[in-house]
mmCIF file with all atom_site columns, C-alpha atoms in Angstrom:
data_model
loop_
_atom_site.group_PDB
_atom_site.id
_atom_site.type_symbol
_atom_site.label_atom_id
_atom_site.label_alt_id
_atom_site.label_comp_id
_atom_site.label_asym_id
_atom_site.label_entity_id
_atom_site.label_seq_id
_atom_site.pdbx_PDB_ins_code
_atom_site.Cartn_x
_atom_site.Cartn_y
_atom_site.Cartn_z
_atom_site.occupancy
_atom_site.B_iso_or_equiv
_atom_site.pdbx_formal_charge
_atom_site.auth_seq_id
_atom_site.auth_comp_id
_atom_site.auth_asym_id
_atom_site.auth_atom_id
_atom_site.pdbx_PDB_model_num
ATOM 1   C CA . ASP A 1 1   ? 33.255 1.025   7.174   1.00 0.00 ? 52  ASP A CA 1
ATOM 2   C CA . ALA A 1 2   ? 31.572 3.552   9.430   1.00 0.00 ? 53  ALA A CA 1
ATOM 3   C CA . GLY A 1 3   ? 27.891 3.284   10.058  1.00 0.00 ? 54  GLY A CA 1
ATOM 4   C CA . ILE A 1 4   ? 25.446 0.606   11.138  1.00 0.00 ? 55  ILE A CA 1
ATOM 5   C CA . THR A 1 5   ? 25.308 -3.020  10.069  1.00 0.00 ? 56  THR A CA 1
ATOM 6   C CA . GLN A 1 6   ? 22.225 -5.142  10.670  1.00 0.00 ? 57  GLN A CA 1
ATOM 7   C CA . SER A 1 7   ? 22.097 -8.908  10.446  1.00 0.00 ? 58  SER A CA 1
ATOM 8   C CA . PRO A 1 8   ? 20.494 -10.854 9.028   1.00 0.00 ? 59  PRO A CA 1
ATOM 9   C CA . ARG A 1 9   ? 19.060 -8.830  6.150   1.00 0.00 ? 60  ARG A CA 1
ATOM 10  C CA . HIS A 1 10  ? 16.233 -11.287 5.636   1.00 0.00 ? 61  HIS A CA 1
ATOM 11  C CA . LYS A 1 11  ? 14.813 -14.000 7.844   1.00 0.00 ? 62  LYS A CA 1
ATOM 12  C CA . VAL A 1 12  ? 11.859 -16.351 7.736   1.00 0.00 ? 63  VAL A CA 1
ATOM 13  C CA . THR A 1 13  ? 10.944 -18.020 10.995  1.00 0.00 ? 64  THR A CA 1
ATOM 14  C CA . GLU A 1 14  ? 8.128  -20.070 12.422  1.00 0.00 ? 65  GLU A CA 1
ATOM 15  C CA . THR A 1 15  ? 5.546  -18.897 14.902  1.00 0.00 ? 66  THR A CA 1
ATOM 16  C CA . GLY A 1 16  ? 6.618  -19.503 18.473  1.00 0.00 ? 67  GLY A CA 1
ATOM 17  C CA . THR A 1 17  ? 10.356 -19.556 17.868  1.00 0.00 ? 68  THR A CA 1
ATOM 18  C CA . PRO A 1 18  ? 12.741 -17.020 19.412  1.00 0.00 ? 69  PRO A CA 1
ATOM 19  C CA . VAL A 1 19  ? 14.540 -14.720 17.003  1.00 0.00 ? 70  VAL A CA 1
ATOM 20  C CA . THR A 1 20  ? 17.473 -12.380 17.581  1.00 0.00 ? 71  THR A CA 1
ATOM 21  C CA . LEU A 1 21  ? 18.326 -9.482  15.303  1.00 0.00 ? 72  LEU A CA 1
ATOM 22  C CA . ARG A 1 22  ? 21.734 -7.886  15.531  1.00 0.00 ? 73  ARG A CA 1
ATOM 23  C CA . CYS A 1 23  ? 22.880 -4.310  15.147  1.00 0.00 ? 74  CYS A CA 1
ATOM 24  C CA . HIS A 1 24  ? 26.513 -3.223  15.089  1.00 0.00 ? 75  HIS A CA 1
ATOM 25  C CA . GLN A 1 25  ? 27.612 0.419   14.946  1.00 0.00 ? 76  GLN A CA 1
ATOM 26  C CA . THR A 1 26  ? 31.009 1.954   14.391  1.00 0.00 ? 77  THR A CA 1
ATOM 27  C CA . GLU A 1 27  ? 29.885 5.517   15.184  1.00 0.00 ? 78  GLU A CA 1
ATOM 28  C CA . ASN A 1 28  ? 30.671 5.245   18.910  1.00 0.00 ? 79  ASN A CA 1
ATOM 29  C CA . HIS A 1 29  ? 27.193 6.570   19.657  1.00 0.00 ? 80  HIS A CA 1
ATOM 30  C CA . ARG A 1 30  ? 25.878 6.230   23.170  1.00 0.00 ? 81  ARG A CA 1
ATOM 31  C CA . TYR A 1 31  ? 22.237 6.043   22.083  1.00 0.00 ? 82  TYR A CA 1
ATOM 32  C CA . MET A 1 32  ? 20.821 3.234   19.939  1.00 0.00 ? 83  MET A CA 1
ATOM 33  C CA . TYR A 1 33  ? 17.295 2.421   18.836  1.00 0.00 ? 84  TYR A CA 1
ATOM 34  C CA . TRP A 1 34  ? 15.200 -0.362  17.350  1.00 0.00 ? 85  TRP A CA 1
ATOM 35  C CA . TYR A 1 35  ? 12.234 0.528   15.140  1.00 0.00 ? 86  TYR A CA 1
ATOM 36  C CA . ARG A 1 36  ? 9.744  -1.456  13.167  1.00 0.00 ? 87  ARG A CA 1
ATOM 37  C CA . GLN A 1 37  ? 8.248  -0.161  9.945   1.00 0.00 ? 88  GLN A CA 1
ATOM 38  C CA . ASP A 1 38  ? 4.877  -1.308  8.674   1.00 0.00 ? 89  ASP A CA 1
ATOM 39  C CA . PRO A 1 39  ? 2.682  0.118   5.909   1.00 0.00 ? 90  PRO A CA 1
ATOM 40  C CA . GLY A 1 40  ? 0.480  2.878   7.246   1.00 0.00 ? 91  GLY A CA 1
ATOM 41  C CA . HIS A 1 41  ? 2.294  3.072   10.575  1.00 0.00 ? 92  HIS A CA 1
ATOM 42  C CA . GLY A 1 42  ? 5.531  4.832   9.750   1.00 0.00 ? 93  GLY A CA 1
ATOM 43  C CA . LEU A 1 43  ? 8.402  4.129   12.144  1.00 0.00 ? 94  LEU A CA 1
ATOM 44  C CA . ARG A 1 44  ? 7.489  2.840   15.579  1.00 0.00 ? 95  ARG A CA 1
ATOM 45  C CA . LEU A 1 45  ? 10.046 2.710   18.370  1.00 0.00 ? 96  LEU A CA 1
ATOM 46  C CA . ILE A 1 46  ? 10.398 -0.694  20.014  1.00 0.00 ? 97  ILE A CA 1
ATOM 47  C CA . HIS A 1 47  ? 13.238 -0.202  22.507  1.00 0.00 ? 98  HIS A CA 1
ATOM 48  C CA . TYR A 1 48  ? 16.173 2.082   22.912  1.00 0.00 ? 99  TYR A CA 1
ATOM 49  C CA . SER A 1 49  ? 19.448 2.176   24.804  1.00 0.00 ? 100 SER A CA 1
ATOM 50  C CA . TYR A 1 50  ? 21.177 5.124   26.433  1.00 0.00 ? 101 TYR A CA 1
ATOM 51  C CA . GLY A 1 51  ? 24.345 3.260   27.316  1.00 0.00 ? 102 GLY A CA 1
ATOM 52  C CA . VAL A 1 52  ? 25.828 -0.149  27.940  1.00 0.00 ? 103 VAL A CA 1
ATOM 53  C CA . LYS A 1 53  ? 23.316 -2.206  29.902  1.00 0.00 ? 104 LYS A CA 1
ATOM 54  C CA . ASP A 1 54  ? 20.920 0.765   29.987  1.00 0.00 ? 105 ASP A CA 1
ATOM 55  C CA . THR A 1 55  ? 17.748 0.219   27.981  1.00 0.00 ? 106 THR A CA 1
ATOM 56  C CA . ASP A 1 56  ? 14.155 1.381   28.012  1.00 0.00 ? 107 ASP A CA 1
ATOM 57  C CA . LYS A 1 57  ? 10.872 0.612   26.305  1.00 0.00 ? 108 LYS A CA 1
ATOM 58  C CA . GLY A 1 58  ? 9.446  2.371   23.319  1.00 0.00 ? 109 GLY A CA 1
ATOM 59  C CA . GLU A 1 59  ? 5.852  2.561   22.141  1.00 0.00 ? 110 GLU A CA 1
ATOM 60  C CA . VAL A 1 60  ? 5.549  -1.036  20.869  1.00 0.00 ? 111 VAL A CA 1
ATOM 61  C CA . SER A 1 61  ? 7.759  -3.069  23.205  1.00 0.00 ? 112 SER A CA 1
ATOM 62  C CA . ASP A 1 62  ? 5.426  -5.982  24.029  1.00 0.00 ? 113 ASP A CA 1
ATOM 63  C CA . GLY A 1 63  ? 6.917  -9.272  22.874  1.00 0.00 ? 114 GLY A CA 1
ATOM 64  C CA . TYR A 1 64  ? 10.389 -7.812  22.404  1.00 0.00 ? 115 TYR A CA 1
ATOM 65  C CA . SER A 1 65  ? 13.473 -7.584  24.571  1.00 0.00 ? 116 SER A CA 1
ATOM 66  C CA . VAL A 1 66  ? 16.862 -5.991  23.996  1.00 0.00 ? 117 VAL A CA 1
ATOM 67  C CA . SER A 1 67  ? 20.373 -6.228  25.306  1.00 0.00 ? 118 SER A CA 1
ATOM 68  C CA . ARG A 1 68  ? 23.441 -4.069  25.030  1.00 0.00 ? 119 ARG A CA 1
ATOM 69  C CA . SER A 1 69  ? 26.652 -5.524  26.406  1.00 0.00 ? 120 SER A CA 1
ATOM 70  C CA . LYS A 1 70  ? 28.986 -3.299  24.382  1.00 0.00 ? 121 LYS A CA 1
ATOM 71  C CA . THR A 1 71  ? 28.706 0.206   22.978  1.00 0.00 ? 122 THR A CA 1
ATOM 72  C CA . GLU A 1 72  ? 28.840 -1.158  19.445  1.00 0.00 ? 123 GLU A CA 1
ATOM 73  C CA . ASP A 1 73  ? 26.197 -3.876  19.682  1.00 0.00 ? 124 ASP A CA 1
ATOM 74  C CA . PHE A 1 74  ? 22.462 -3.750  20.294  1.00 0.00 ? 125 PHE A CA 1
ATOM 75  C CA . LEU A 1 75  ? 20.426 -6.942  20.054  1.00 0.00 ? 126 LEU A CA 1
ATOM 76  C CA . LEU A 1 76  ? 16.676 -7.238  19.581  1.00 0.00 ? 127 LEU A CA 1
ATOM 77  C CA . THR A 1 77  ? 15.022 -10.508 20.583  1.00 0.00 ? 128 THR A CA 1
ATOM 78  C CA . LEU A 1 78  ? 11.527 -11.647 19.744  1.00 0.00 ? 129 LEU A CA 1
ATOM 79  C CA . GLU A 1 79  ? 10.868 -13.986 22.610  1.00 0.00 ? 130 GLU A CA 1
ATOM 80  C CA . SER A 1 80  ? 8.241  -16.069 20.806  1.00 0.00 ? 131 SER A CA 1
ATOM 81  C CA . ALA A 1 81  ? 7.636  -14.820 17.298  1.00 0.00 ? 132 ALA A CA 1
ATOM 82  C CA . THR A 1 82  ? 4.069  -14.160 16.139  1.00 0.00 ? 133 THR A CA 1
ATOM 83  C CA . SER A 1 83  ? 2.692  -13.309 12.712  1.00 0.00 ? 134 SER A CA 1
ATOM 84  C CA . SER A 1 84  ? 2.008  -9.749  13.904  1.00 0.00 ? 135 SER A CA 1
ATOM 85  C CA . GLN A 1 85  ? 5.754  -9.296  14.238  1.00 0.00 ? 136 GLN A CA 1
ATOM 86  C CA . THR A 1 86  ? 6.281  -9.748  10.521  1.00 0.00 ? 137 THR A CA 1
ATOM 87  C CA . SER A 1 87  ? 7.832  -6.421  9.652   1.00 0.00 ? 138 SER A CA 1
ATOM 88  C CA . VAL A 1 88  ? 10.936 -4.564  8.584   1.00 0.00 ? 139 VAL A CA 1
ATOM 89  C CA . TYR A 1 89  ? 13.173 -3.758  11.534  1.00 0.00 ? 140 TYR A CA 1
ATOM 90  C CA . PHE A 1 90  ? 15.587 -0.848  11.579  1.00 0.00 ? 141 PHE A CA 1
ATOM 91  C CA . CYS A 1 91  ? 18.376 -0.101  13.975  1.00 0.00 ? 142 CYS A CA 1
ATOM 92  C CA . ALA A 1 92  ? 19.602 3.462   14.441  1.00 0.00 ? 143 ALA A CA 1
ATOM 93  C CA . SER A 1 93  ? 22.108 5.342   16.560  1.00 0.00 ? 144 SER A CA 1
ATOM 94  C CA . GLY A 1 94  ? 22.509 9.017   17.402  1.00 0.00 ? 145 GLY A CA 1
ATOM 95  C CA . THR A 1 95  ? 20.799 11.799  19.281  1.00 0.00 ? 146 THR A CA 1
ATOM 96  C CA . GLY A 1 96  ? 18.083 14.374  18.834  1.00 0.00 ? 147 GLY A CA 1
ATOM 97  C CA . ASN A 1 97  ? 20.492 17.197  18.083  1.00 0.00 ? 148 ASN A CA 1
ATOM 98  C CA . TYR A 1 98  ? 22.761 15.420  15.618  1.00 0.00 ? 149 TYR A CA 1
ATOM 99  C CA . GLY A 1 99  ? 20.248 13.075  14.054  1.00 0.00 ? 150 GLY A CA 1
ATOM 100 C CA . TYR A 1 100 ? 20.371 9.343   13.568  1.00 0.00 ? 151 TYR A CA 1
ATOM 101 C CA . THR A 1 101 ? 22.310 6.961   11.383  1.00 0.00 ? 152 THR A CA 1
ATOM 102 C CA . PHE A 1 102 ? 20.168 4.052   10.217  1.00 0.00 ? 153 PHE A CA 1
ATOM 103 C CA . GLY A 1 103 ? 20.984 0.517   9.234   1.00 0.00 ? 154 GLY A CA 1
ATOM 104 C CA . SER A 1 104 ? 19.672 -1.038  6.037   1.00 0.00 ? 155 SER A CA 1
ATOM 105 C CA . GLY A 1 105 ? 17.007 -3.027  7.827   1.00 0.00 ? 156 GLY A CA 1
ATOM 106 C CA . THR A 1 106 ? 16.055 -6.631  8.477   1.00 0.00 ? 157 THR A CA 1
ATOM 107 C CA . ARG A 1 107 ? 12.988 -8.018  6.746   1.00 0.00 ? 158 ARG A CA 1
ATOM 108 C CA . LEU A 1 108 ? 11.442 -10.588 9.084   1.00 0.00 ? 159 LEU A CA 1
ATOM 109 C CA . THR A 1 109 ? 8.650  -12.919 8.055   1.00 0.00 ? 160 THR A CA 1
ATOM 110 C CA . VAL A 1 110 ? 6.928  -15.065 10.673  1.00 0.00 ? 161 VAL A CA 1
ATOM 111 C CA . VAL A 1 111 ? 5.014  -17.989 9.174   1.00 0.00 ? 162 VAL A CA 1
ATOM 112 C CA . ALA B 2 1   ? 5.080  16.797  23.759  1.00 0.00 ? 27  ALA B CA 1
ATOM 113 C CA . GLN B 2 2   ? 6.896  16.864  20.484  1.00 0.00 ? 28  GLN B CA 1
ATOM 114 C CA . SER B 2 3   ? 5.002  15.929  17.344  1.00 0.00 ? 29  SER B CA 1
ATOM 115 C CA . VAL B 2 4   ? 5.515  16.045  13.608  1.00 0.00 ? 30  VAL B CA 1
ATOM 116 C CA . THR B 2 5   ? 2.808  16.149  10.964  1.00 0.00 ? 31  THR B CA 1
ATOM 117 C CA . GLN B 2 6   ? 3.329  15.411  7.320   1.00 0.00 ? 32  GLN B CA 1
ATOM 118 C CA . PRO B 2 7   ? -0.056 16.249  5.832   1.00 0.00 ? 33  PRO B CA 1
ATOM 119 C CA . ASP B 2 8   ? 0.497  14.496  2.506   1.00 0.00 ? 34  ASP B CA 1
ATOM 120 C CA . ILE B 2 9   ? 0.657  10.707  2.596   1.00 0.00 ? 35  ILE B CA 1
ATOM 121 C CA . HIS B 2 10  ? 1.312  10.400  -1.133  1.00 0.00 ? 36  HIS B CA 1
ATOM 122 C CA . ILE B 2 11  ? 2.360  12.939  -3.748  1.00 0.00 ? 37  ILE B CA 1
ATOM 123 C CA . THR B 2 12  ? 2.782  12.422  -7.489  1.00 0.00 ? 38  THR B CA 1
ATOM 124 C CA . VAL B 2 13  ? 4.743  14.853  -9.637  1.00 0.00 ? 39  VAL B CA 1
ATOM 125 C CA . SER B 2 14  ? 6.058  14.763  -13.171 1.00 0.00 ? 40  SER B CA 1
ATOM 126 C CA . GLU B 2 15  ? 9.744  14.416  -13.849 1.00 0.00 ? 41  GLU B CA 1
ATOM 127 C CA . GLY B 2 16  ? 11.275 17.867  -14.160 1.00 0.00 ? 42  GLY B CA 1
ATOM 128 C CA . ALA B 2 17  ? 8.564  19.528  -12.095 1.00 0.00 ? 43  ALA B CA 1
ATOM 129 C CA . SER B 2 18  ? 9.210  21.293  -8.817  1.00 0.00 ? 44  SER B CA 1
ATOM 130 C CA . LEU B 2 19  ? 8.485  19.616  -5.501  1.00 0.00 ? 45  LEU B CA 1
ATOM 131 C CA . GLU B 2 20  ? 7.472  20.755  -2.063  1.00 0.00 ? 46  GLU B CA 1
ATOM 132 C CA . LEU B 2 21  ? 6.844  18.330  0.802   1.00 0.00 ? 47  LEU B CA 1
ATOM 133 C CA . ARG B 2 22  ? 5.206  19.757  3.877   1.00 0.00 ? 48  ARG B CA 1
ATOM 134 C CA . CYS B 2 23  ? 6.210  19.269  7.489   1.00 0.00 ? 49  CYS B CA 1
ATOM 135 C CA . ASN B 2 24  ? 4.720  20.875  10.570  1.00 0.00 ? 50  ASN B CA 1
ATOM 136 C CA . TYR B 2 25  ? 6.081  20.334  14.036  1.00 0.00 ? 51  TYR B CA 1
ATOM 137 C CA . SER B 2 26  ? 5.132  20.994  17.612  1.00 0.00 ? 52  SER B CA 1
ATOM 138 C CA . TYR B 2 27  ? 7.957  21.578  20.057  1.00 0.00 ? 53  TYR B CA 1
ATOM 139 C CA . GLY B 2 28  ? 8.302  23.760  23.118  1.00 0.00 ? 54  GLY B CA 1
ATOM 140 C CA . ALA B 2 29  ? 11.855 24.942  22.549  1.00 0.00 ? 55  ALA B CA 1
ATOM 141 C CA . THR B 2 30  ? 14.121 25.599  19.595  1.00 0.00 ? 56  THR B CA 1
ATOM 142 C CA . PRO B 2 31  ? 13.945 22.431  17.564  1.00 0.00 ? 57  PRO B CA 1
ATOM 143 C CA . TYR B 2 32  ? 16.506 20.527  15.607  1.00 0.00 ? 58  TYR B CA 1
ATOM 144 C CA . LEU B 2 33  ? 14.834 19.536  12.352  1.00 0.00 ? 59  LEU B CA 1
ATOM 145 C CA . PHE B 2 34  ? 15.692 16.801  9.891   1.00 0.00 ? 60  PHE B CA 1
ATOM 146 C CA . TRP B 2 35  ? 14.577 15.358  6.585   1.00 0.00 ? 61  TRP B CA 1
ATOM 147 C CA . TYR B 2 36  ? 15.344 11.744  5.726   1.00 0.00 ? 62  TYR B CA 1
ATOM 148 C CA . VAL B 2 37  ? 14.803 9.828   2.502   1.00 0.00 ? 63  VAL B CA 1
ATOM 149 C CA . GLN B 2 38  ? 14.115 6.119   2.206   1.00 0.00 ? 64  GLN B CA 1
ATOM 150 C CA . SER B 2 39  ? 14.489 4.460   -1.167  1.00 0.00 ? 65  SER B CA 1
ATOM 151 C CA . PRO B 2 40  ? 12.672 1.146   -1.664  1.00 0.00 ? 66  PRO B CA 1
ATOM 152 C CA . GLY B 2 41  ? 14.294 -1.649  0.311   1.00 0.00 ? 67  GLY B CA 1
ATOM 153 C CA . GLN B 2 42  ? 16.765 0.686   1.958   1.00 0.00 ? 68  GLN B CA 1
ATOM 154 C CA . GLY B 2 43  ? 17.270 2.359   5.304   1.00 0.00 ? 69  GLY B CA 1
ATOM 155 C CA . LEU B 2 44  ? 16.739 6.039   5.976   1.00 0.00 ? 70  LEU B CA 1
ATOM 156 C CA . GLN B 2 45  ? 19.356 8.465   4.731   1.00 0.00 ? 71  GLN B CA 1
ATOM 157 C CA . LEU B 2 46  ? 19.784 11.980  6.078   1.00 0.00 ? 72  LEU B CA 1
ATOM 158 C CA . LEU B 2 47  ? 19.003 14.628  3.438   1.00 0.00 ? 73  LEU B CA 1
ATOM 159 C CA . LEU B 2 48  ? 19.532 17.745  5.522   1.00 0.00 ? 74  LEU B CA 1
ATOM 160 C CA . LYS B 2 49  ? 19.212 19.214  8.992   1.00 0.00 ? 75  LYS B CA 1
ATOM 161 C CA . TYR B 2 50  ? 18.541 22.556  10.634  1.00 0.00 ? 76  TYR B CA 1
ATOM 162 C CA . PHE B 2 51  ? 20.076 23.588  13.927  1.00 0.00 ? 77  PHE B CA 1
ATOM 163 C CA . SER B 2 52  ? 20.202 27.366  13.906  1.00 0.00 ? 78  SER B CA 1
ATOM 164 C CA . GLY B 2 53  ? 21.224 30.314  11.767  1.00 0.00 ? 79  GLY B CA 1
ATOM 165 C CA . ASP B 2 54  ? 20.177 30.616  8.150   1.00 0.00 ? 80  ASP B CA 1
ATOM 166 C CA . THR B 2 55  ? 16.634 29.347  7.851   1.00 0.00 ? 81  THR B CA 1
ATOM 167 C CA . LEU B 2 56  ? 17.215 27.983  4.350   1.00 0.00 ? 82  LEU B CA 1
ATOM 168 C CA . VAL B 2 57  ? 19.351 24.867  4.489   1.00 0.00 ? 83  VAL B CA 1
ATOM 169 C CA . GLN B 2 58  ? 20.861 22.957  1.625   1.00 0.00 ? 84  GLN B CA 1
ATOM 170 C CA . GLY B 2 59  ? 21.097 19.204  1.564   1.00 0.00 ? 85  GLY B CA 1
ATOM 171 C CA . ILE B 2 60  ? 22.252 16.383  -0.616  1.00 0.00 ? 86  ILE B CA 1
ATOM 172 C CA . LYS B 2 61  ? 20.772 15.463  -4.001  1.00 0.00 ? 87  LYS B CA 1
ATOM 173 C CA . GLY B 2 62  ? 19.736 19.071  -4.720  1.00 0.00 ? 88  GLY B CA 1
ATOM 174 C CA . PHE B 2 63  ? 17.196 19.327  -1.899  1.00 0.00 ? 89  PHE B CA 1
ATOM 175 C CA . GLU B 2 64  ? 16.672 22.334  0.338   1.00 0.00 ? 90  GLU B CA 1
ATOM 176 C CA . ALA B 2 65  ? 14.362 23.103  3.246   1.00 0.00 ? 91  ALA B CA 1
ATOM 177 C CA . GLU B 2 66  ? 13.159 26.289  4.852   1.00 0.00 ? 92  GLU B CA 1
ATOM 178 C CA . PHE B 2 67  ? 12.525 26.706  8.571   1.00 0.00 ? 93  PHE B CA 1
ATOM 179 C CA . LYS B 2 68  ? 9.639  29.032  9.355   1.00 0.00 ? 94  LYS B CA 1
ATOM 180 C CA . ARG B 2 69  ? 9.278  29.501  13.087  1.00 0.00 ? 95  ARG B CA 1
ATOM 181 C CA . SER B 2 70  ? 6.057  31.511  12.794  1.00 0.00 ? 96  SER B CA 1
ATOM 182 C CA . GLN B 2 71  ? 4.395  28.658  10.924  1.00 0.00 ? 97  GLN B CA 1
ATOM 183 C CA . SER B 2 72  ? 6.128  25.807  12.789  1.00 0.00 ? 98  SER B CA 1
ATOM 184 C CA . SER B 2 73  ? 7.068  24.413  9.413   1.00 0.00 ? 99  SER B CA 1
ATOM 185 C CA . PHE B 2 74  ? 10.099 22.872  7.776   1.00 0.00 ? 100 PHE B CA 1
ATOM 186 C CA . ASN B 2 75  ? 9.115  22.189  4.176   1.00 0.00 ? 101 ASN B CA 1
ATOM 187 C CA . LEU B 2 76  ? 11.365 20.302  1.786   1.00 0.00 ? 102 LEU B CA 1
ATOM 188 C CA . ARG B 2 77  ? 11.807 21.561  -1.773  1.00 0.00 ? 103 ARG B CA 1
ATOM 189 C CA . LYS B 2 78  ? 13.515 20.631  -4.995  1.00 0.00 ? 104 LYS B CA 1
ATOM 190 C CA . PRO B 2 79  ? 13.354 22.748  -8.152  1.00 0.00 ? 105 PRO B CA 1
ATOM 191 C CA . SER B 2 80  ? 13.304 19.867  -10.612 1.00 0.00 ? 106 SER B CA 1
ATOM 192 C CA . VAL B 2 81  ? 12.723 16.237  -9.636  1.00 0.00 ? 107 VAL B CA 1
ATOM 193 C CA . HIS B 2 82  ? 14.347 13.225  -11.243 1.00 0.00 ? 108 HIS B CA 1
ATOM 194 C CA . TRP B 2 83  ? 12.903 9.738   -11.528 1.00 0.00 ? 109 TRP B CA 1
ATOM 195 C CA . SER B 2 84  ? 15.469 8.618   -8.939  1.00 0.00 ? 110 SER B CA 1
ATOM 196 C CA . ASP B 2 85  ? 13.831 10.892  -6.346  1.00 0.00 ? 111 ASP B CA 1
ATOM 197 C CA . ALA B 2 86  ? 10.908 8.470   -6.047  1.00 0.00 ? 112 ALA B CA 1
ATOM 198 C CA . ALA B 2 87  ? 11.069 7.395   -2.410  1.00 0.00 ? 113 ALA B CA 1
ATOM 199 C CA . GLU B 2 88  ? 9.525  7.959   0.978   1.00 0.00 ? 114 GLU B CA 1
ATOM 200 C CA . TYR B 2 89  ? 10.444 11.106  2.848   1.00 0.00 ? 115 TYR B CA 1
ATOM 201 C CA . PHE B 2 90  ? 10.372 11.548  6.601   1.00 0.00 ? 116 PHE B CA 1
ATOM 202 C CA . CYS B 2 91  ? 10.520 14.748  8.604   1.00 0.00 ? 117 CYS B CA 1
ATOM 203 C CA . ALA B 2 92  ? 11.786 14.571  12.206  1.00 0.00 ? 118 ALA B CA 1
ATOM 204 C CA . VAL B 2 93  ? 12.249 16.879  15.186  1.00 0.00 ? 119 VAL B CA 1
ATOM 205 C CA . GLY B 2 94  ? 14.543 16.495  18.160  1.00 0.00 ? 120 GLY B CA 1
ATOM 206 C CA . ALA B 2 95  ? 16.803 18.193  20.624  1.00 0.00 ? 121 ALA B CA 1
ATOM 207 C CA . GLY B 2 96  ? 19.723 17.278  22.805  1.00 0.00 ? 122 GLY B CA 1
ATOM 208 C CA . ALA B 2 97  ? 19.768 13.716  23.974  1.00 0.00 ? 123 ALA B CA 1
ATOM 209 C CA . GLN B 2 98  ? 16.057 13.279  23.397  1.00 0.00 ? 124 GLN B CA 1
ATOM 210 C CA . LYS B 2 99  ? 14.739 10.804  20.890  1.00 0.00 ? 125 LYS B CA 1
ATOM 211 C CA . LEU B 2 100 ? 13.810 12.018  17.449  1.00 0.00 ? 126 LEU B CA 1
ATOM 212 C CA . VAL B 2 101 ? 10.112 12.209  16.693  1.00 0.00 ? 127 VAL B CA 1
ATOM 213 C CA . PHE B 2 102 ? 9.283  11.224  13.125  1.00 0.00 ? 128 PHE B CA 1
ATOM 214 C CA . GLY B 2 103 ? 6.373  12.114  10.911  1.00 0.00 ? 129 GLY B CA 1
ATOM 215 C CA . GLN B 2 104 ? 4.397  9.377   9.201   1.00 0.00 ? 130 GLN B CA 1
ATOM 216 C CA . GLY B 2 105 ? 6.197  9.914   5.937   1.00 0.00 ? 131 GLY B CA 1
ATOM 217 C CA . THR B 2 106 ? 5.260  11.115  2.445   1.00 0.00 ? 132 THR B CA 1
ATOM 218 C CA . ARG B 2 107 ? 5.563  8.732   -0.477  1.00 0.00 ? 133 ARG B CA 1
ATOM 219 C CA . LEU B 2 108 ? 6.734  10.456  -3.645  1.00 0.00 ? 134 LEU B CA 1
ATOM 220 C CA . THR B 2 109 ? 5.905  9.021   -7.063  1.00 0.00 ? 135 THR B CA 1
ATOM 221 C CA . ILE B 2 110 ? 7.455  10.457  -10.213 1.00 0.00 ? 136 ILE B CA 1
ATOM 222 C CA . ASN B 2 111 ? 5.582  10.337  -13.504 1.00 0.00 ? 137 ASN B CA 1
ATOM 223 C CA . PRO B 2 112 ? 7.790  10.079  -16.598 1.00 0.00 ? 138 PRO B CA 1
#
């Protein structure tokens, strides 16, 4: 199916552990994005990619890293999870003139 | 810098009533404008978009939006809401390869 698939959909992890969230797109989009969504904060951009191996920071990048080894896949890693990183994470692909396609989100709880 | 303002954080309307959600943007050139909807527990889905031409654009689920350059607005409307329209709505502005800028969202509640 076309679109974006995020995995896992839900995850509970312990403070201090590394966590990797996966995003897979079949849209063949060059640009991909990771957002977090928290009540009262809307969507906040964590990192984005403008091509394979080309990534840059967003507004809330501290504590997160990303990698993109293939056009289709964009990984978000929480290097050492903290309770403040409990959130819903969304992956998206697309551009400013065509708009984005969003995944269904990953709900991450850090305990 | 680009910015998007959705003045209403939360709106409640009765089922069957008309709806208008406000969006104001700031952008130095001709903008590309979008409205997305997010149902509970879901990702964002594109409702409609404006690139150029007719300033009244039609979208999915019976929604429409009107681009008013003089007011820097792109308000979303629906003549008669259904209980299934309860969701969060996001306005966004972008252009070219630049990242979209999103508003903070408006949460819509429908009273039966």
